[in-house]
mmCIF file of C-alpha atoms in Angstrom:
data_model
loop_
_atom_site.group_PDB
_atom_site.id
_atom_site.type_symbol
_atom_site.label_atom_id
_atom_site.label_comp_id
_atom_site.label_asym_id
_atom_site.label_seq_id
_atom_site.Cartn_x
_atom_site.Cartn_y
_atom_site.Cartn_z
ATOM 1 C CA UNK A 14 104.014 79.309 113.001
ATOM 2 C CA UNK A 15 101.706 80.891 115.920
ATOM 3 C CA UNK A 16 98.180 80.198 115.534
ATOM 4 C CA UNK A 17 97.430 84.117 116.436
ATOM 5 C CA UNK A 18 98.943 87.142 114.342
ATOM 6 C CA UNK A 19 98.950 90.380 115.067
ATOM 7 C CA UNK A 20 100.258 92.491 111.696
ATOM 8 C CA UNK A 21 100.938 95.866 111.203
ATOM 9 C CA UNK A 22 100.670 97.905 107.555
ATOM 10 C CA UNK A 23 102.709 101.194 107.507
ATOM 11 C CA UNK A 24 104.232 102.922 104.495
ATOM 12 C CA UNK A 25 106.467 104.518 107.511
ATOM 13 C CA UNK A 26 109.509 102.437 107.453
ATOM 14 C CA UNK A 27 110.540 103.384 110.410
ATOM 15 C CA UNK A 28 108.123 103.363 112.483
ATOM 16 C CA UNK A 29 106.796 100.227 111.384
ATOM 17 C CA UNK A 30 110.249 98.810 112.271
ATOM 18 C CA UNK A 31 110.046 100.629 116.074
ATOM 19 C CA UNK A 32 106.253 99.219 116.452
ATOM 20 C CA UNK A 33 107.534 95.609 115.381
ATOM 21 C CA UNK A 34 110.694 96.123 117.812
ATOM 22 C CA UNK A 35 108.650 97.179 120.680
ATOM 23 C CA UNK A 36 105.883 94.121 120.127
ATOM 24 C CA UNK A 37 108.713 91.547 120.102
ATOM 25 C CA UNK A 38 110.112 92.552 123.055
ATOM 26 C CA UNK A 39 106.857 92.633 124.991
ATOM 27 C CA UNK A 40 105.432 89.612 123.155
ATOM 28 C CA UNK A 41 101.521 90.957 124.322
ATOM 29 C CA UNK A 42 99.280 87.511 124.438
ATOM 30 C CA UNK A 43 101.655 85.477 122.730
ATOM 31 C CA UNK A 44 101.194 87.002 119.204
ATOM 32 C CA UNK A 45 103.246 86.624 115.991
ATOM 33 C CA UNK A 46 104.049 90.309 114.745
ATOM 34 C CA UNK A 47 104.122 90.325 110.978
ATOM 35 C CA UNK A 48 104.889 93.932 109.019
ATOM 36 C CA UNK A 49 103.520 95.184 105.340
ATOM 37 C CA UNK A 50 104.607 98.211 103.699
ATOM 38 C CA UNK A 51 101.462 98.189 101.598
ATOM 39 C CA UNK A 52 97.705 97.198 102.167
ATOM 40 C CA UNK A 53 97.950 94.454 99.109
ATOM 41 C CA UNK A 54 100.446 92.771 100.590
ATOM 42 C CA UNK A 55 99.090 92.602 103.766
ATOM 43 C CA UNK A 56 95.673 90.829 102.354
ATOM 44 C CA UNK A 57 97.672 88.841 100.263
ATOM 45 C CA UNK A 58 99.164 86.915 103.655
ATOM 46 C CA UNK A 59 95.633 87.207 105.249
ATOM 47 C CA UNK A 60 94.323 84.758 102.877
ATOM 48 C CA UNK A 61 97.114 82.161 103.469
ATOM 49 C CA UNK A 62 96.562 82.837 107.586
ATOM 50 C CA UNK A 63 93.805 84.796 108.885
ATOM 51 C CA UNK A 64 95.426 87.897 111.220
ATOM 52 C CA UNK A 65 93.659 88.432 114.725
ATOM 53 C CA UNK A 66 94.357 91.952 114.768
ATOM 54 C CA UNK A 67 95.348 94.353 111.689
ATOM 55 C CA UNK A 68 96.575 98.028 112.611
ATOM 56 C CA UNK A 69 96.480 100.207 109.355
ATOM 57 C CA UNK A 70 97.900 103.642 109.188
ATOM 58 C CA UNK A 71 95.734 106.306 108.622
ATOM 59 C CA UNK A 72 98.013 107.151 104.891
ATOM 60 C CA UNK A 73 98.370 104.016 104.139
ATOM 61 C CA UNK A 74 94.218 102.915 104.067
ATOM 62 C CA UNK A 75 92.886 102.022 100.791
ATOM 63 C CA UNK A 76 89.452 100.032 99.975
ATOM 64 C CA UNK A 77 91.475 96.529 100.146
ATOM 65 C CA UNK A 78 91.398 97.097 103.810
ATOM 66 C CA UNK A 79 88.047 95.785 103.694
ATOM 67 C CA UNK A 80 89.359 92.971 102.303
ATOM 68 C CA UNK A 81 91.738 91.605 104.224
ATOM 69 C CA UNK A 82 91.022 88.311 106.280
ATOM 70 C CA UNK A 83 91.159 89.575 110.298
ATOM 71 C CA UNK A 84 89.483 89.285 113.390
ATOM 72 C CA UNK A 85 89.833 92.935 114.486
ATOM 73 C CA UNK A 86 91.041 96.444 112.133
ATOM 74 C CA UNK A 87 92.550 99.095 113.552
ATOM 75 C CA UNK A 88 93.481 102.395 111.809
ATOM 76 C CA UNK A 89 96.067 104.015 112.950
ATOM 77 C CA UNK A 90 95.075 107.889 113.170
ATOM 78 C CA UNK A 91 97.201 110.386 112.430
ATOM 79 C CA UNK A 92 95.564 113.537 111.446
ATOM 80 C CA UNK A 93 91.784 112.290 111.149
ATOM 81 C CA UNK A 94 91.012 114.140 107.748
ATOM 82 C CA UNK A 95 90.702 111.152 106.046
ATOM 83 C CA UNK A 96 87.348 110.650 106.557
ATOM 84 C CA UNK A 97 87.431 106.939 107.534
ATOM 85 C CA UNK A 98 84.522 105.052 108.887
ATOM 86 C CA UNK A 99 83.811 101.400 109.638
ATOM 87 C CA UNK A 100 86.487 101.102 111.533
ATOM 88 C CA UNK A 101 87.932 101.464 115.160
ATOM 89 C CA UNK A 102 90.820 104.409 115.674
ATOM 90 C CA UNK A 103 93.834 104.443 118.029
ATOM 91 C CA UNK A 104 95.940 107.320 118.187
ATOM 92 C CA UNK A 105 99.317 106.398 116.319
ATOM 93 C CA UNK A 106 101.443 109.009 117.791
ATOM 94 C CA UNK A 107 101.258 108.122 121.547
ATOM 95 C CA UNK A 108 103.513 106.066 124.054
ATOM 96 C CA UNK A 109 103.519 102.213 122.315
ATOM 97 C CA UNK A 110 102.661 100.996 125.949
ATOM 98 C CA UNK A 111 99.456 103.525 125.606
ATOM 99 C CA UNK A 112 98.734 102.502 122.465
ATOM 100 C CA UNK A 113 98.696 98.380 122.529
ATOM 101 C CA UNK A 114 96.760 98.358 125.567
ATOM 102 C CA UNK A 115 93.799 100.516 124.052
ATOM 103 C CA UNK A 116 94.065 97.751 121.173
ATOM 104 C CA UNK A 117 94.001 94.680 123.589
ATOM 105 C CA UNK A 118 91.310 96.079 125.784
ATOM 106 C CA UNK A 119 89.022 96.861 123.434
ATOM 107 C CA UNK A 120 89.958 93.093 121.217
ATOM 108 C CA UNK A 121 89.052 91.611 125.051
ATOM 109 C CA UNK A 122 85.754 93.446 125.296
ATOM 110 C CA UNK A 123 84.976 92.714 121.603
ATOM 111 C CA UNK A 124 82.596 89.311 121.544
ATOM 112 C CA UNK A 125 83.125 88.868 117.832
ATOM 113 C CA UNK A 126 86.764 88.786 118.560
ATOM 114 C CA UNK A 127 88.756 85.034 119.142
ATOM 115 C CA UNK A 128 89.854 83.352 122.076
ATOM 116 C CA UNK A 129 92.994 82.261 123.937
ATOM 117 C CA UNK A 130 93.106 78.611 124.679
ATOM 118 C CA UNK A 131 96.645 78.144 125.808
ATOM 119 C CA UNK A 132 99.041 76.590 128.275
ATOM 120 C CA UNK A 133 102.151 78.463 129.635
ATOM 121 C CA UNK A 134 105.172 77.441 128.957
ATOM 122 C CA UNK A 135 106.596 77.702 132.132
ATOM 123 C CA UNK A 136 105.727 76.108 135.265
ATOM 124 C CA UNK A 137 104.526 79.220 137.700
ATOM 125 C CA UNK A 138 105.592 79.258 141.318
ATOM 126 C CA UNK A 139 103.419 81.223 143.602
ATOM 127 C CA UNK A 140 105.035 83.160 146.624
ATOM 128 C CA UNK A 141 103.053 84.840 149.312
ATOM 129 C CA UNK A 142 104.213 87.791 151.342
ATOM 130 C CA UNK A 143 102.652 88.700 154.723
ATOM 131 C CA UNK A 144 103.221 90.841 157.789
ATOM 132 C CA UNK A 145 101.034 90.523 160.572
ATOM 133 C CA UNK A 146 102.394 93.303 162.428
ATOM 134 C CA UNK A 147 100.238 96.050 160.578
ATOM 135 C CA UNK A 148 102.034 94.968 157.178
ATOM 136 C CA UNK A 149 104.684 97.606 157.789
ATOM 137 C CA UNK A 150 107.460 97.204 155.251
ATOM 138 C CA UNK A 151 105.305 94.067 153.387
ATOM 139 C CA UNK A 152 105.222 95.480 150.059
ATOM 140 C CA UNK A 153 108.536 96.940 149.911
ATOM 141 C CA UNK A 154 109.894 93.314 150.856
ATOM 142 C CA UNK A 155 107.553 91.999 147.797
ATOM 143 C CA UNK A 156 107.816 94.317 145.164
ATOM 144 C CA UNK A 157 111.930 93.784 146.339
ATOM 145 C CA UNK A 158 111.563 90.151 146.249
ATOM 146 C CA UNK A 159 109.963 90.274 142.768
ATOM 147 C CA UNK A 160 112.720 92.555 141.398
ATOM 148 C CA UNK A 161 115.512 90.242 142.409
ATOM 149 C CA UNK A 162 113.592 87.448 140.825
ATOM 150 C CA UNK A 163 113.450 89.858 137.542
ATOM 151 C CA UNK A 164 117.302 90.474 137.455
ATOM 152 C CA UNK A 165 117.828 86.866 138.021
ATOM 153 C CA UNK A 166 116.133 85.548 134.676
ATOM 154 C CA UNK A 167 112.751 85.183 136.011
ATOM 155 C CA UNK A 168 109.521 86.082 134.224
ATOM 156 C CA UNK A 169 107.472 87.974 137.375
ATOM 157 C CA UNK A 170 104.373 88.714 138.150
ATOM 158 C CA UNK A 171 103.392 91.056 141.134
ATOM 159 C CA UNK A 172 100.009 91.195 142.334
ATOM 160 C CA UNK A 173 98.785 93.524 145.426
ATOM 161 C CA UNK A 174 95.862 92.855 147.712
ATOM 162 C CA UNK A 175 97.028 95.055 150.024
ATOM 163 C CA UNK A 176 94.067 98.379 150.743
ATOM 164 C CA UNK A 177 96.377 101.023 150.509
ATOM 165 C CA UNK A 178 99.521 100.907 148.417
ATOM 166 C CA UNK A 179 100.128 104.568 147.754
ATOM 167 C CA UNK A 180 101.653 103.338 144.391
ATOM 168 C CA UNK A 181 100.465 105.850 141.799
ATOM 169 C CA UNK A 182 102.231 108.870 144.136
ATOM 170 C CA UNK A 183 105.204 107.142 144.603
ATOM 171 C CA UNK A 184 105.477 105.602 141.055
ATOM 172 C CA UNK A 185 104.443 109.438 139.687
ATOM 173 C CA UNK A 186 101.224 107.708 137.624
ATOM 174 C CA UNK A 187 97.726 107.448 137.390
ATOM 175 C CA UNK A 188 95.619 103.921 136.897
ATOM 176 C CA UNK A 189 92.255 103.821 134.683
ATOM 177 C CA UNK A 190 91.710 100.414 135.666
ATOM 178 C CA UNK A 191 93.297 97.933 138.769
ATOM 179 C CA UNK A 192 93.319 94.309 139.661
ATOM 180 C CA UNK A 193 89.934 94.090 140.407
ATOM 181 C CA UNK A 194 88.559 94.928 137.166
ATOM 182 C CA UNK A 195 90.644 92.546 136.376
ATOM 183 C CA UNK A 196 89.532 90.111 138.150
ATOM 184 C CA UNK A 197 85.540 90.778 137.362
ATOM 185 C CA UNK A 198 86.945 90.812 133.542
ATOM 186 C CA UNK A 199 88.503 87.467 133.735
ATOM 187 C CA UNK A 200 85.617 85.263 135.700
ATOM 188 C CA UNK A 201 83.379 85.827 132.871
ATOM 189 C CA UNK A 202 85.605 85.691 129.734
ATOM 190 C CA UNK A 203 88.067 83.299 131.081
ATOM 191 C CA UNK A 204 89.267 82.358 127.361
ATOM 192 C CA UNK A 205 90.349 85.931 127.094
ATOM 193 C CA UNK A 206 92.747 86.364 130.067
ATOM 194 C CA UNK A 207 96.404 87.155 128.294
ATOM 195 C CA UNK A 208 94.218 89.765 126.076
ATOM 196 C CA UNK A 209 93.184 91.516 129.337
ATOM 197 C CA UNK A 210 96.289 90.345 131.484
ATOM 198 C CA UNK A 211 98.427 92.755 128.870
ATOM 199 C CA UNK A 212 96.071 95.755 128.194
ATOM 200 C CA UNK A 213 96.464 95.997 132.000
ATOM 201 C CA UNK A 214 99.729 95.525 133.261
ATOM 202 C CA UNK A 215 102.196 97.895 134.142
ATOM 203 C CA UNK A 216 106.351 96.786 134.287
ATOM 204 C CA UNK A 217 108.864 98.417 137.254
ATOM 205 C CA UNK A 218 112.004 96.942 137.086
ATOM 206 C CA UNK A 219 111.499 94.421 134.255
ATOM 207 C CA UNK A 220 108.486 92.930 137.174
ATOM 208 C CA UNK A 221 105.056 92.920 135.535
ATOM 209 C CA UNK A 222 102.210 94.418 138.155
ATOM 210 C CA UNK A 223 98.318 94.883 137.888
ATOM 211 C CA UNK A 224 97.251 98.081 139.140
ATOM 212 C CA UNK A 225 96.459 98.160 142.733
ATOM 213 C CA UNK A 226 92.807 98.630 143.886
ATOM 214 C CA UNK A 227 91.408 101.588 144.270
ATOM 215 C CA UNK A 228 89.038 100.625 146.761
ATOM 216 C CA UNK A 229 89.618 98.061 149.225
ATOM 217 C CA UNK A 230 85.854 97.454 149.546
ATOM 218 C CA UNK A 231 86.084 95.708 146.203
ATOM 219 C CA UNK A 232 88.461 93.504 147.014
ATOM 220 C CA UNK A 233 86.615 92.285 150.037
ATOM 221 C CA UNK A 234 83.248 91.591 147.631
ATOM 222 C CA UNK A 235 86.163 89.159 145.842
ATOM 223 C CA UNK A 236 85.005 85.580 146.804
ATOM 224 C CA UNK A 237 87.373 82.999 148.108
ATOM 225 C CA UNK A 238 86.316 80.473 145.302
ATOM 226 C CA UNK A 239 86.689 83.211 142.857
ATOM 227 C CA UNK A 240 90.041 84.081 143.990
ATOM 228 C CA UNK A 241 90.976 80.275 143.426
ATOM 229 C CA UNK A 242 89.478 80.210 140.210
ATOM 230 C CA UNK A 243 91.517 83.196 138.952
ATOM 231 C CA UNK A 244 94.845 82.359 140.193
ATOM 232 C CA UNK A 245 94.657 79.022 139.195
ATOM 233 C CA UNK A 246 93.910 80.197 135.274
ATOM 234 C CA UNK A 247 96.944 82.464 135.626
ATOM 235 C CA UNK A 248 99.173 80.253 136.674
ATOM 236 C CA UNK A 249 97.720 77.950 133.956
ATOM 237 C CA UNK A 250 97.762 80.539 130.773
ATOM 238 C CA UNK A 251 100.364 82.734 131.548
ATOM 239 C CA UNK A 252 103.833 82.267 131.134
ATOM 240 C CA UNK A 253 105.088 83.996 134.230
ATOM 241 C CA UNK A 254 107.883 81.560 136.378
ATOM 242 C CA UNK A 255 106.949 83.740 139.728
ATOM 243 C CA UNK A 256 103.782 84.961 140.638
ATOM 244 C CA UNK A 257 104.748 87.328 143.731
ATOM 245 C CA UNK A 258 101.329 87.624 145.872
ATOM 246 C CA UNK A 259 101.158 90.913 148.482
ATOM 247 C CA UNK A 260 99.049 89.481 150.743
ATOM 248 C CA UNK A 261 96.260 91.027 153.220
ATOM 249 C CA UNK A 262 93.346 90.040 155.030
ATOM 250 C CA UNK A 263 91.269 92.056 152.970
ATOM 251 C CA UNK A 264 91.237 89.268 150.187
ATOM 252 C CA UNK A 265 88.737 85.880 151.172
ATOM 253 C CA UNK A 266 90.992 84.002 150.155
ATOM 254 C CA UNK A 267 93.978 84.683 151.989
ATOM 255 C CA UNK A 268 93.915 81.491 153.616
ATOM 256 C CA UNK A 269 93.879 79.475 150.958
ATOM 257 C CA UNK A 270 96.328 81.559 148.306
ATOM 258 C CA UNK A 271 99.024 81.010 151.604
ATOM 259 C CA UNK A 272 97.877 77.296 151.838
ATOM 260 C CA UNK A 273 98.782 76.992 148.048
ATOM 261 C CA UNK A 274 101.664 79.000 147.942
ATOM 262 C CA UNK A 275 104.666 77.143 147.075
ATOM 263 C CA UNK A 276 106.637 79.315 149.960
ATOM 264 C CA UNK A 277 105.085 82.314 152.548
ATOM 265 C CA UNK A 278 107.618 85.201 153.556
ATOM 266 C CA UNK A 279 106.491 86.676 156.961
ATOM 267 C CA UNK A 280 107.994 89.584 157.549
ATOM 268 C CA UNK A 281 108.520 90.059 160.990
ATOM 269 C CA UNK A 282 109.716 92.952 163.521
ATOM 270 C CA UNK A 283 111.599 91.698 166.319
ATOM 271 C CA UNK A 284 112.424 95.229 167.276
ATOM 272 C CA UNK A 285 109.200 95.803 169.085
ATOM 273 C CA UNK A 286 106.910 94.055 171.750
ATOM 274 C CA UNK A 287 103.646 94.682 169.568
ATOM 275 C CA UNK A 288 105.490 93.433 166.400
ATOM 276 C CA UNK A 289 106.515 89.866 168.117
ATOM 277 C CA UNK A 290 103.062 89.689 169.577
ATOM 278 C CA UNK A 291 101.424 90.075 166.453
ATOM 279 C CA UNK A 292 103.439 87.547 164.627
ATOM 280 C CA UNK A 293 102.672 85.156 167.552
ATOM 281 C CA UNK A 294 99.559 85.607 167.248
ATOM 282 C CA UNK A 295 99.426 84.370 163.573
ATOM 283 C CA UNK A 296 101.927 81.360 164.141
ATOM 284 C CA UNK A 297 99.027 80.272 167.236
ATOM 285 C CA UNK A 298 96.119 81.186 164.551
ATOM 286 C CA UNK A 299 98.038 78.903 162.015
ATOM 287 C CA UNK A 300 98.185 75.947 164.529
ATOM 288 C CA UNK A 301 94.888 76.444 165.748
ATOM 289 C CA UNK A 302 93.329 76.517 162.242
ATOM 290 C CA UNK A 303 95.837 73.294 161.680
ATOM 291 C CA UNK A 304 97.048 74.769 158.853
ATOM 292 C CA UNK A 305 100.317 72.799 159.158
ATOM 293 C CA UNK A 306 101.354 73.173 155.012
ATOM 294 C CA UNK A 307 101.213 76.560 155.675
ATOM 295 C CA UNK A 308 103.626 76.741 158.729
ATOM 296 C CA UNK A 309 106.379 74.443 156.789
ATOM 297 C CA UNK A 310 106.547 76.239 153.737
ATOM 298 C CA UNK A 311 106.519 79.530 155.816
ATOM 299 C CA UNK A 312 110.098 81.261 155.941
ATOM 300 C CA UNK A 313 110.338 84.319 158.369
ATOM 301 C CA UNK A 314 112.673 87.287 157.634
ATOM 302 C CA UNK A 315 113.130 91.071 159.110
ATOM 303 C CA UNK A 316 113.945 94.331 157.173
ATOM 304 C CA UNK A 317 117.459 95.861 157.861
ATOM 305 C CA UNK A 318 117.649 98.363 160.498
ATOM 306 C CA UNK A 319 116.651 101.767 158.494
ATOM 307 C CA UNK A 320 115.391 100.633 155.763
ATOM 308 C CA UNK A 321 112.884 103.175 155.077
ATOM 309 C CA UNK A 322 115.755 105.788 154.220
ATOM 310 C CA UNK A 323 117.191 103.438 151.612
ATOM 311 C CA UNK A 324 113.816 102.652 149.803
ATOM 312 C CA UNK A 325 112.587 106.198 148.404
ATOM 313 C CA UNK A 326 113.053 104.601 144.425
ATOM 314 C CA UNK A 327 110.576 102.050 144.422
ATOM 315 C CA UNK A 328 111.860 101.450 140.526
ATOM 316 C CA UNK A 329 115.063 100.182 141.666
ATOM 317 C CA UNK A 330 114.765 98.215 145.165
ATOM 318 C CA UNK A 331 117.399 95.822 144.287
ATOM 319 C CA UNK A 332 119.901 98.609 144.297
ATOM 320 C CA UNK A 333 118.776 99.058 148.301
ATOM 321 C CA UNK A 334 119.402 97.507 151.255
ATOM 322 C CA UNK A 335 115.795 95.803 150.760
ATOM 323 C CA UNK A 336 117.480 94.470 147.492
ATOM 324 C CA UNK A 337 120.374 92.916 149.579
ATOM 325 C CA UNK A 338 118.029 92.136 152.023
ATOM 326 C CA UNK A 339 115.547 89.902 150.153
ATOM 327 C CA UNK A 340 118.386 88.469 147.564
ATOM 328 C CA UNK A 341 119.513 86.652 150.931
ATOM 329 C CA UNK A 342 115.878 85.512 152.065
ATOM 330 C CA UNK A 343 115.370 84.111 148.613
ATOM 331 C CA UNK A 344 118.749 82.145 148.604
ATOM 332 C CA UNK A 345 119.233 80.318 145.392
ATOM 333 C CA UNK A 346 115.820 80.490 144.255
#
C-alpha cells in the first residue's frame, strides 16, 4: 500500500466515482485514492492509515470530520449554507483539473502539511532544443518532439525558457502562475516538489508543460547553480521518462542544462545566409568554450519547407508536417 492517501467522502455516488476516475488517471504526487460514502467510514480507515488529504462534501459533513486522522481537510462546497468553519473550501462543482490543483497548491504552501521523499520510477532523459538563428521554429520543433514522445509511450515533460512563447493566445488560456514560481517554490521546499509540480502543470497532447514565464526578466534573476539544483531534483522525484528542455539564452544555465543533456536538437535554417551564419557561429562558440560533450551529443535538423502553414493547432503537432518532421529526427528513440 502507498505510504500517502488522498480519500474522498461523498454521499454522491456518482460523482465520487468520476472524482476517483479522474485522480487515477492523473495519479497527482503519487497518491493512493481511496472513496467513502459516509464520514464514519472514512475515520474508521483513518485510524488504520493516516490520509494526507481528506475532501468532504459539503452534505455529507458531520462532527466526525473532526475526527478523522489526516494531514489536510477539505470540504467540498456546494451551496455554502451550511455554515462550516474550521476548515478550508474548494468549489466542488468546477473543472476536476481546477479543482485538484487549488487542493495541491494550497497542501504545498501548508507547513503543517507532510513531505515527499521519493525516487522516480523511471530513469529521466533530458533533451535540449536550440536554434541559434533567432529561435525561429524552436518551440514548435520541441513541443513536436515532446508530442511524438507522448504518442510513443513516453511519460513527457516540457519545460520553456524561451521569453516569449505566445502560448496562452494560441492555446486560448490564461496562466495564474508559470515556471518560475515554480522554480522559487521548489528551491526552498524541495521535499514538496510533486505537490507543486501537479498544482501547476498543464497537459497538450498527453505532454505535461509548466506555464511559460511571464516575464523573461525573471528567468534571467534564475541562477545557474539554481537551475542545476532544480533539474536535477526533477529528474530525481518525478517519474517523467523525457524531460523536453526549450532552450534560450535567457536561462544561466544554458550552458550547462546542454552540457548535461543526454542529446541537443539544433534546429537549423539552411535556407538563408544569416541562418547558416548564426549556427556557425554557435558550433565555433562550442569549440572555443571546448565544450566537446556538447558538440557529440548535438544532432542538427531543419523544419520542412512551409511549415508555418501546417502548424496553426499547437494541440496536435504530430498530425503536421512538424510531427513527421521530428518523428524522423528522433529515430527510434
Amino acid at each position: 500500500m502507498k505510504e500517502r492517501q488522498l480519500a474522498i467522502c461523498d454521499s454522491d455516488s456518482s460523482y465520487l466515482r468520476m472524482l476517483q476516475a479522474y485522480l487515477q488517471k492523473r495519479n497527482p504526487a503519487d497518491f493512493e485514492i481511496l472513496i467513502f460514502d459516509t464520514v464514519g467510514r472514512a475515520l474508521e480507515a483513518s485510524l488504520e492509515t493516516p490520509f494526507e488529504i481528506l475532501l468532504v462534501g459539503e452534505d455529507s459533513y458531520d462532527a466526525n470530520v473532526a475526527k478523522v486522522n489526516a494531514s489536510k481537510i477539505y470540504i467540498l462546497q456546494e451551496d455554502g449554507y451550511k455554515g462550516i468553519t474550521g476548515y478550508s473550501m474548494v468549489a466542488k462543482y468546477q473543472s476536476m483539473e481546477c479543482m485538484i490543483a487549488q487542493v495541491l497548491e494550497e497542501f504545498a504552501r501548508d507547513e503543517n502539511c507532510g513531505c515527499v521523499e521519493r525516487r522516480g520510477k523511471n530513469q529521466t532523459r533530458l533533451i535540449s532544443f536550440y536554434s541559434a538563428a533567432r529561435h525561429r521554429g524552436q518551440s514548435v520543433a520541441a513541443l513536436g518532439a515532446a508530442q511524438v514522445l507522448a504518442e510513443r509511450g513516453h511519460q513527457v515533460l516540457y519545460v520553456s525558457m524561451m521569453p516569449f512563447t505566445g502560448f496562452e493566445e494560441l492555446l486560448r488560456t490564461s496562466y495564474d502562475s508559470d515556471v518560475t514560481d515554480f522554480m522559487y517554490f521548489v528551491l526552498n521546499h524541495s521535499d514538496k516538489l510533486l505537490y507543486k509540480l501537479d498544482s501547476l502543470k498543464r497537459c497538450i497532447h498527453g505532454v505535461d508543460y509548466l506555464p511559460p514565464a511571464l516575464d523573461y526578466a525573471d528567468l534571467v534573476g534564475i541562477s545557474r547553480k539554481d537551475w542545476e539544483t532544480v533539474m536535477k531534483l526533477l529528474q530525481y522525484s518525478s517519474d517523467y521518462t523525457y524531460i523536453v528542455m526549450d532552450l534560450s539564452e535567457a536561462c544561466q544555465g544554458f550552458y550547462d542544462l546542454l552540457e548535461n543533456s543526454d542529446a541537443v536538437y539544433l534546429l537549423t535554417d539552411g535556407t538563408s545566409v544569416y541562418g547558416r551564419a548564426m549556427s556557425s557561429h554557435f558550433r565555433r562558440l562550442m569549440q572555443a568554450k571546448e565544450y566537446d560533450r556538447i558538440l557529440a551529443h548535438t544532432v542538427e535538423f531543419e523544419l520542412p519547407a512551409n511549415w508555418e502553414k501546417h502548424c496553426e493547432n499547437l494541440e496536435d503537432l504530430t498530425a503536421s508536417s512538424v510531427g513527421s518532421c521530428m518523428r524522423g529526427v528522433l529515430g527510434e528513440t
